């Protein structure tokens, strides 16, 4: 075990202590308290918003080179400390150590990417219909953004929301996820170490009351949220009611189609990665495996062998291939859906049993379920755990219809050697992102991220698309 951290809020560039009413536990060993945490509320949110509003004019008017320097230096500091931060992430969230270090490096690269974007904000010169009149458009910062982030990427997602917000001159109040505040706090501390002015980024730790206070606060100009559909709907309603900008990412039930002509070994590797990497706790995970008749039985047998061989254990153990669920509640959701699938006629090919390891932790046995129906609950509701189900189909056309037949539309994949089917899938899959011969989970940080249908709402995140949400266009007319 490692020493327990005592966390504080960050408001106006200072650590603001509160009564340490909560705990962040190590899901690999629940005897290990990673951090003791304060429980913020409306009062702390108000203080943070006031600090962000006070800092906004100076930060918005600062040279973009100032914003570049802070983000670039913070990225470099995170890279230098990737092993240390990645270990904290693995200890707190349950990702394996290589996954934790990998996510930490991703956060660093996000910061560095948006450092460059701070220098690339551009406008247009347009000809007027009136002689002697000139028109220019340019982008301006919006104001204060409230950021509500999830636990499954506890440093990367805060980075990909904070970085564009401050790169374009806005200020921020962030609420990190309850299970993983220590990892988020490490990011906030490094931003300040890198020279971030007081009040530009503020963090309030707490439960849903903090999120609701951020959404309702009249001093917050925009909200970016990543989490569940149920919570996201309330965030959207609250923001729209007072005409604040809102951006939502709300999960997926992502299909991976495997056609008869697929390379079997490649298809199995892609499915294993997409369904079980990071304990299946990714909104882009391949939770529905839609497999054509001719390859179905061979694919299920080969994948089941790989799933059964996965080594589940302590996230910090170098031999571990899959860590625990992040919380006890998340573990129970996985097992509840396994029971639901069984009750609905699904056949558990491998997994599905309770794990008893040498440490008390929230471990889930990776599970593959075959013979499920397209409209079964296991195939229409997000599990967010290491549970994948297969659906047998007769043709590509049936596979596409099944893939499109749910209310989610984040990421969708196909494994095939047919150019015809690959191109048709790219055009007609109802998802914000499509993958051909790649896992559905695995996206680059410099391109737009987001889905369709009930997976996403509002402007895209990440890459060059982020400027749309975090800036507003001003059109200026002038005559000589």
XYZ file of C-alpha atoms in Angstrom:
480
model
C 0.000 0.000 0.000
C 0.954 3.654 -0.451
C 0.384 6.724 1.678
C -3.104 8.205 1.650
C -3.394 11.636 0.015
C -5.455 14.433 1.534
C -7.096 16.413 -1.253
C -8.387 19.976 -1.406
C -10.449 22.017 -3.820
C -8.570 24.429 -6.109
C -10.185 27.880 -6.130
C -8.519 31.086 -7.316
C -5.154 29.392 -7.685
C -5.105 28.161 -4.100
C -5.813 24.875 -2.398
C -8.992 25.328 -0.358
C -9.374 22.730 2.363
C -12.669 21.242 3.417
C -13.813 18.603 5.853
C -12.428 15.294 4.581
C -15.757 13.497 4.384
C -15.076 11.057 1.545
C -12.581 8.438 0.451
C -11.148 7.242 -2.826
C -10.401 3.529 -2.589
C -8.052 1.329 -4.577
C -10.370 -1.043 -6.511
C -7.579 -3.634 -6.669
C -7.294 -3.702 -2.868
C -10.103 -1.957 -1.017
C -8.068 -1.867 2.197
C -5.958 0.816 0.518
C -7.354 4.362 0.829
C -5.890 6.333 -2.070
C -7.205 9.714 -0.950
C -9.431 11.433 1.580
C -11.613 14.012 -0.100
C -13.613 17.112 0.802
C -17.313 17.305 -0.049
C -17.964 20.520 -1.898
C -21.330 22.076 -2.564
C -23.044 25.170 -3.899
C -20.936 27.531 -1.765
C -17.626 26.206 -3.119
C -18.998 26.219 -6.669
C -20.020 29.853 -6.285
C -16.533 30.766 -5.018
C -14.964 28.929 -7.940
C -17.235 30.608 -10.499
C -16.496 34.019 -9.044
C -12.756 33.299 -9.275
C -13.146 32.123 -12.875
C -15.155 35.220 -13.829
C -12.575 37.517 -12.244
C -9.764 35.793 -14.144
C -11.572 35.741 -17.500
C -10.859 39.241 -18.879
C -7.118 39.043 -18.342
C -6.824 35.495 -19.656
C -9.017 36.132 -22.710
C -6.951 39.198 -23.620
C -3.577 37.554 -22.987
C -1.295 36.818 -25.905
C -1.958 33.367 -27.350
C 1.730 32.725 -26.767
C 1.082 32.955 -23.012
C -1.562 30.247 -23.294
C 0.764 28.198 -25.503
C 3.543 28.363 -22.934
C 1.373 27.188 -20.033
C -0.157 24.260 -21.915
C 3.116 23.196 -23.504
C 4.999 23.302 -20.201
C 2.226 21.389 -18.419
C 2.388 18.733 -21.140
C 6.133 18.423 -20.677
C 5.803 18.109 -16.897
C 3.225 15.356 -17.260
C 5.478 13.485 -19.674
C 8.347 13.724 -17.204
C 6.150 12.298 -14.439
C 4.166 9.824 -16.527
C 5.318 6.801 -14.533
C 4.376 8.404 -11.210
C 1.003 9.761 -12.371
C 0.225 6.580 -14.301
C 0.820 4.568 -11.146
C -1.566 6.822 -9.202
C -4.147 6.427 -11.972
C -3.825 2.631 -11.954
C -4.064 2.542 -8.186
C -7.141 4.786 -8.094
C -9.098 3.755 -11.221
C -8.051 0.142 -11.710
C -6.492 0.327 -15.165
C -3.353 -1.766 -15.532
C -0.128 0.149 -15.027
C 0.712 0.229 -18.776
C -2.816 1.525 -19.452
C -2.443 4.149 -16.734
C 0.882 5.376 -18.076
C -0.503 5.344 -21.614
C -3.477 7.483 -20.619
C -1.190 9.904 -18.790
C 0.958 10.334 -21.894
C -2.204 10.910 -23.922
C -3.202 13.730 -21.564
C 0.228 15.293 -22.027
C -0.075 15.150 -25.807
C -3.564 16.678 -25.658
C -2.177 19.632 -23.734
C 0.632 20.073 -26.231
C -1.730 19.801 -29.202
C -3.980 22.534 -27.835
C -0.951 24.654 -26.991
C -0.440 24.827 -30.738
C -4.146 25.443 -31.395
C -3.947 28.548 -29.197
C -1.748 30.071 -31.917
C -3.901 28.890 -34.827
C -7.246 30.576 -34.133
C -8.200 32.256 -37.375
C -10.970 34.227 -39.043
C -11.969 35.295 -42.543
C -11.949 38.373 -44.742
C -15.087 38.462 -46.865
C -16.244 40.706 -49.680
C -19.370 42.719 -48.903
C -22.227 43.154 -51.326
C -21.818 46.893 -50.696
C -18.949 48.844 -52.312
C -16.411 50.206 -49.859
C -17.443 47.889 -47.029
C -15.109 45.256 -45.568
C -16.114 42.273 -43.476
C -13.983 40.278 -41.064
C -14.911 37.348 -38.843
C -12.899 36.326 -35.824
C -13.287 34.075 -32.825
C -13.553 35.189 -29.221
C -13.550 33.348 -25.922
C -17.004 32.637 -24.484
C -16.457 32.981 -20.732
C -16.616 30.435 -17.904
C -17.059 26.753 -18.708
C -18.270 24.115 -16.263
C -16.662 20.740 -16.950
C -18.107 17.528 -15.503
C -15.822 14.563 -16.132
C -16.076 10.766 -15.708
C -13.935 8.259 -13.852
C -12.997 5.951 -16.731
C -10.371 8.338 -18.185
C -9.580 10.394 -15.087
C -6.740 12.441 -16.581
C -7.294 12.252 -20.364
C -10.897 13.498 -20.388
C -10.248 16.394 -17.968
C -7.296 17.291 -20.217
C -9.324 17.192 -23.415
C -11.944 19.502 -21.908
C -9.658 21.881 -19.999
C -7.040 22.252 -22.757
C -9.262 23.662 -25.521
C -11.251 25.760 -23.060
C -8.192 27.620 -21.794
C -6.300 27.537 -25.112
C -9.001 29.754 -26.594
C -9.098 32.152 -23.633
C -11.882 30.783 -21.438
C -11.754 29.978 -17.734
C -12.955 26.799 -16.061
C -14.673 25.206 -13.090
C -14.256 21.430 -13.157
C -15.923 18.712 -11.129
C -13.900 15.478 -11.294
C -15.583 12.095 -10.924
C -16.159 10.884 -7.380
C -14.092 7.668 -7.612
C -10.987 9.292 -9.160
C -10.367 12.791 -7.729
C -6.673 12.274 -6.935
C -5.752 11.705 -10.580
C -7.657 14.819 -11.655
C -6.042 16.843 -8.868
C -2.602 15.834 -10.147
C -3.463 17.453 -13.486
C -4.760 20.663 -11.881
C -1.640 20.966 -9.706
C 0.651 20.616 -12.721
C -1.259 23.258 -14.690
C -0.659 25.699 -11.842
C 2.974 24.657 -11.565
C 3.304 25.437 -15.266
C 2.341 29.065 -14.624
C -1.429 29.118 -15.007
C -2.764 32.411 -13.577
C -4.980 32.338 -10.525
C -8.615 31.527 -11.192
C -8.229 30.283 -14.773
C -8.826 26.657 -13.743
C -10.761 25.863 -10.570
C -11.732 22.442 -9.226
C -14.479 21.538 -6.771
C -14.555 17.973 -5.452
C -17.868 16.452 -4.447
C -20.878 14.425 -5.515
C -23.793 15.178 -7.799
C -24.679 18.313 -5.823
C -21.521 19.938 -7.189
C -22.447 19.072 -10.750
C -25.982 20.381 -10.314
C -24.660 23.622 -8.809
C -22.331 24.128 -11.773
C -25.129 23.513 -14.276
C -27.488 25.901 -12.484
C -25.015 28.713 -11.809
C -25.816 31.870 -13.824
C -22.110 32.704 -14.034
C -21.332 29.573 -16.040
C -21.586 30.221 -19.791
C -21.210 26.664 -21.045
C -21.223 23.062 -19.822
C -19.269 20.102 -21.168
C -20.359 16.782 -19.682
C -19.261 13.172 -20.132
C -21.283 10.497 -18.357
C -24.540 8.581 -18.501
C -27.616 9.323 -20.584
C -29.791 9.754 -17.506
C -27.553 12.389 -15.946
C -26.796 14.002 -19.289
C -30.461 14.644 -19.980
C -30.706 16.631 -16.745
C -27.538 18.563 -17.560
C -28.913 19.525 -20.973
C -32.252 20.597 -19.549
C -30.617 22.746 -16.884
C -28.203 24.404 -19.298
C -30.722 25.064 -22.050
C -33.220 26.473 -19.560
C -30.860 29.383 -18.933
C -29.438 29.439 -22.494
C -25.955 28.211 -21.615
C -23.967 26.305 -24.187
C -24.002 22.546 -23.633
C -22.041 19.597 -24.980
C -22.767 16.009 -23.925
C -21.024 12.664 -24.414
C -23.241 9.880 -23.061
C -21.897 6.483 -23.912
C -22.460 3.795 -26.489
C -23.567 0.272 -27.272
C -21.028 -0.163 -29.991
C -21.296 -2.868 -32.660
C -18.433 -4.779 -34.224
C -19.513 -6.612 -37.381
C -17.466 -9.663 -38.364
C -18.186 -10.904 -41.898
C -17.499 -14.361 -43.290
C -14.517 -13.103 -45.290
C -12.744 -11.649 -42.242
C -9.302 -12.855 -41.231
C -10.244 -14.892 -38.145
C -7.155 -14.146 -36.063
C -7.407 -10.446 -36.802
C -11.122 -10.368 -35.988
C -10.523 -12.088 -32.657
C -7.694 -9.716 -31.760
C -9.829 -6.679 -32.649
C -12.781 -7.954 -30.612
C -10.603 -8.819 -27.619
C -9.087 -5.333 -27.598
C -12.357 -3.505 -28.147
C -14.421 -5.481 -25.661
C -12.057 -6.158 -22.757
C -9.183 -3.629 -22.777
C -9.493 -1.227 -19.815
C -11.935 -3.699 -18.184
C -14.508 -2.796 -20.844
C -15.020 0.548 -19.107
C -14.861 2.658 -22.248
C -17.775 4.359 -23.969
C -16.303 3.132 -27.268
C -16.026 -0.537 -26.182
C -17.269 -3.252 -28.579
C -20.106 -4.662 -26.501
C -22.139 -6.124 -29.417
C -20.335 -8.604 -31.692
C -22.472 -9.109 -34.802
C -21.098 -12.149 -36.594
C -22.061 -13.705 -39.917
C -23.131 -17.385 -39.971
C -20.176 -18.786 -41.850
C -17.571 -17.618 -39.333
C -19.680 -17.320 -36.167
C -18.888 -20.610 -34.416
C -15.157 -20.481 -35.182
C -15.008 -16.853 -34.082
C -16.819 -17.534 -30.789
C -14.604 -20.514 -29.983
C -11.383 -18.639 -30.756
C -12.438 -15.500 -28.889
C -13.630 -17.501 -25.872
C -10.199 -19.129 -25.621
C -8.512 -15.711 -25.568
C -11.008 -14.268 -23.063
C -10.638 -17.216 -20.707
C -6.858 -16.778 -20.754
C -6.935 -13.112 -19.691
C -5.135 -12.639 -16.372
C -7.316 -10.577 -14.018
C -5.646 -9.050 -10.992
C -4.156 -6.082 -9.187
C -3.709 -3.199 -11.618
C -0.141 -2.679 -10.400
C 0.904 -6.315 -10.883
C 3.028 -6.534 -14.065
C 1.399 -9.889 -14.907
C -2.132 -8.451 -14.877
C -3.854 -8.041 -18.245
C -7.188 -6.749 -16.936
C -7.732 -4.799 -13.733
C -10.857 -4.539 -11.569
C -14.020 -2.531 -12.042
C -13.690 0.972 -10.635
C -16.278 0.555 -7.845
C -18.344 -2.130 -6.201
C -21.458 -0.707 -7.877
C -19.831 -0.962 -11.298
C -18.835 -4.562 -10.616
C -22.415 -5.427 -9.668
C -23.774 -3.824 -12.849
C -21.654 -6.231 -14.913
C -22.848 -9.285 -13.001
C -26.464 -8.105 -13.097
C -26.326 -7.858 -16.877
C -24.745 -11.301 -17.139
C -27.774 -12.647 -15.242
C -30.111 -10.641 -17.463
C -28.460 -12.140 -20.559
C -28.770 -15.667 -19.170
C -32.420 -15.106 -18.329
C -32.974 -13.864 -21.875
C -31.621 -17.066 -23.404
C -27.985 -16.089 -23.835
C -25.320 -18.778 -23.485
C -22.314 -17.895 -21.329
C -19.419 -19.323 -23.316
C -16.752 -18.259 -20.846
C -16.689 -16.230 -17.635
C -19.716 -15.050 -15.725
C -18.582 -16.344 -12.350
C -17.593 -14.443 -9.218
C -13.862 -14.038 -8.725
C -12.116 -14.568 -5.428
C -8.530 -13.343 -5.518
C -5.887 -12.876 -2.845
C -6.876 -9.232 -2.276
C -10.289 -7.734 -1.608
C -11.142 -5.906 -4.811
C -13.925 -5.272 -7.309
C -12.895 -7.885 -9.830
C -15.075 -9.057 -12.716
C -14.457 -12.230 -14.687
C -14.320 -11.286 -18.399
C -17.403 -12.791 -19.989
C -18.488 -13.768 -23.499
C -22.153 -14.532 -24.114
C -23.401 -16.134 -27.355
C -26.828 -16.798 -28.915
C -28.329 -13.462 -27.938
C -31.145 -11.656 -29.743
C -30.662 -8.170 -31.222
C -33.379 -6.623 -29.027
C -32.321 -8.327 -25.790
C -31.412 -5.957 -22.963
C -27.794 -7.140 -23.060
C -27.671 -5.711 -26.601
C -29.587 -2.458 -26.086
C -28.364 -1.160 -22.705
C -24.833 -0.064 -21.825
C -23.067 -2.412 -19.407
C -19.721 -0.587 -19.146
C -17.810 -3.657 -18.083
C -15.889 -6.643 -19.516
C -18.978 -8.302 -20.976
C -19.509 -8.898 -24.707
C -22.385 -10.638 -26.474
C -22.615 -12.136 -29.952
C -25.501 -11.899 -32.398
C -25.637 -14.314 -35.353
C -26.667 -12.839 -38.722
C -27.049 -14.238 -42.223
C -25.755 -11.355 -44.328
C -24.009 -7.995 -44.351
C -27.348 -6.268 -44.863
C -28.781 -7.907 -41.750
C -25.624 -7.083 -39.800
C -25.867 -3.389 -40.704
C -29.546 -3.272 -39.737
C -28.759 -4.854 -36.355
C -25.817 -2.517 -35.807
C -28.048 0.505 -36.435
C -30.954 -0.820 -34.376
C -30.199 0.794 -30.994
C -30.540 4.310 -29.619
C -26.772 4.739 -29.209
C -24.479 5.773 -32.064
C -20.957 6.487 -30.879
C -18.539 4.082 -32.579
C -19.125 1.182 -34.976
C -16.689 -1.266 -36.522
C -16.476 -3.900 -39.238
C -13.923 -6.631 -39.965
C -13.947 -7.620 -43.622
C -11.788 -7.957 -46.723
C -14.558 -6.597 -48.931
C -13.958 -3.036 -50.103
C -17.606 -2.853 -51.173
C -18.912 -3.679 -47.713
C -16.320 -1.530 -45.957
C -17.246 1.545 -47.983
C -20.967 0.927 -47.601
C -20.509 0.542 -43.847
C -18.586 3.821 -43.586
C -21.427 5.629 -45.347
C -24.411 3.928 -43.714
C -23.444 2.991 -40.152
C -25.404 5.322 -37.859
C -22.480 6.305 -35.656
C -20.268 9.324 -35.181
C -17.127 7.247 -35.755
C -16.579 4.162 -37.918
C -13.693 1.684 -37.829
C -12.702 -0.685 -40.627
C -10.519 -3.594 -39.478
C -9.839 -1.751 -36.227
C -11.253 -1.934 -32.716
C -14.164 0.390 -32.007
C -12.246 1.663 -28.975
C -9.129 3.543 -29.952
C -9.252 7.101 -31.256
C -6.659 9.809 -31.896
C -6.566 13.005 -29.838
C -6.163 15.423 -32.749
C -9.396 14.612 -34.613
C -13.083 15.182 -33.746
C -14.706 12.823 -31.237
C -18.431 12.244 -30.793
C -21.460 10.219 -31.751
C -24.960 10.356 -33.143
C -28.427 9.615 -31.769
C -28.431 9.498 -27.958
C -24.684 9.036 -27.593
C -23.827 12.706 -28.058
C -25.388 16.144 -28.103
C -23.901 19.419 -29.255
C -20.566 20.219 -30.851
C -17.812 17.634 -31.304
C -14.961 17.316 -28.832
C -11.216 17.163 -29.482
C -9.055 18.127 -32.415
C -9.817 21.017 -34.731
C -13.555 20.711 -33.974
C -13.119 21.891 -30.360
C -12.869 25.529 -31.444
C -16.575 25.486 -32.393
C -17.742 24.907 -28.824
C -15.184 26.939 -26.918
C -15.313 30.116 -29.030
C -17.955 32.367 -30.543
C -17.705 34.028 -33.944
C -17.917 37.792 -34.218
C -18.657 39.369 -37.618
C -17.293 42.894 -38.061
C -18.292 45.367 -40.812
C -16.308 48.521 -41.577
C -16.404 51.279 -44.162
C -13.596 53.622 -45.174
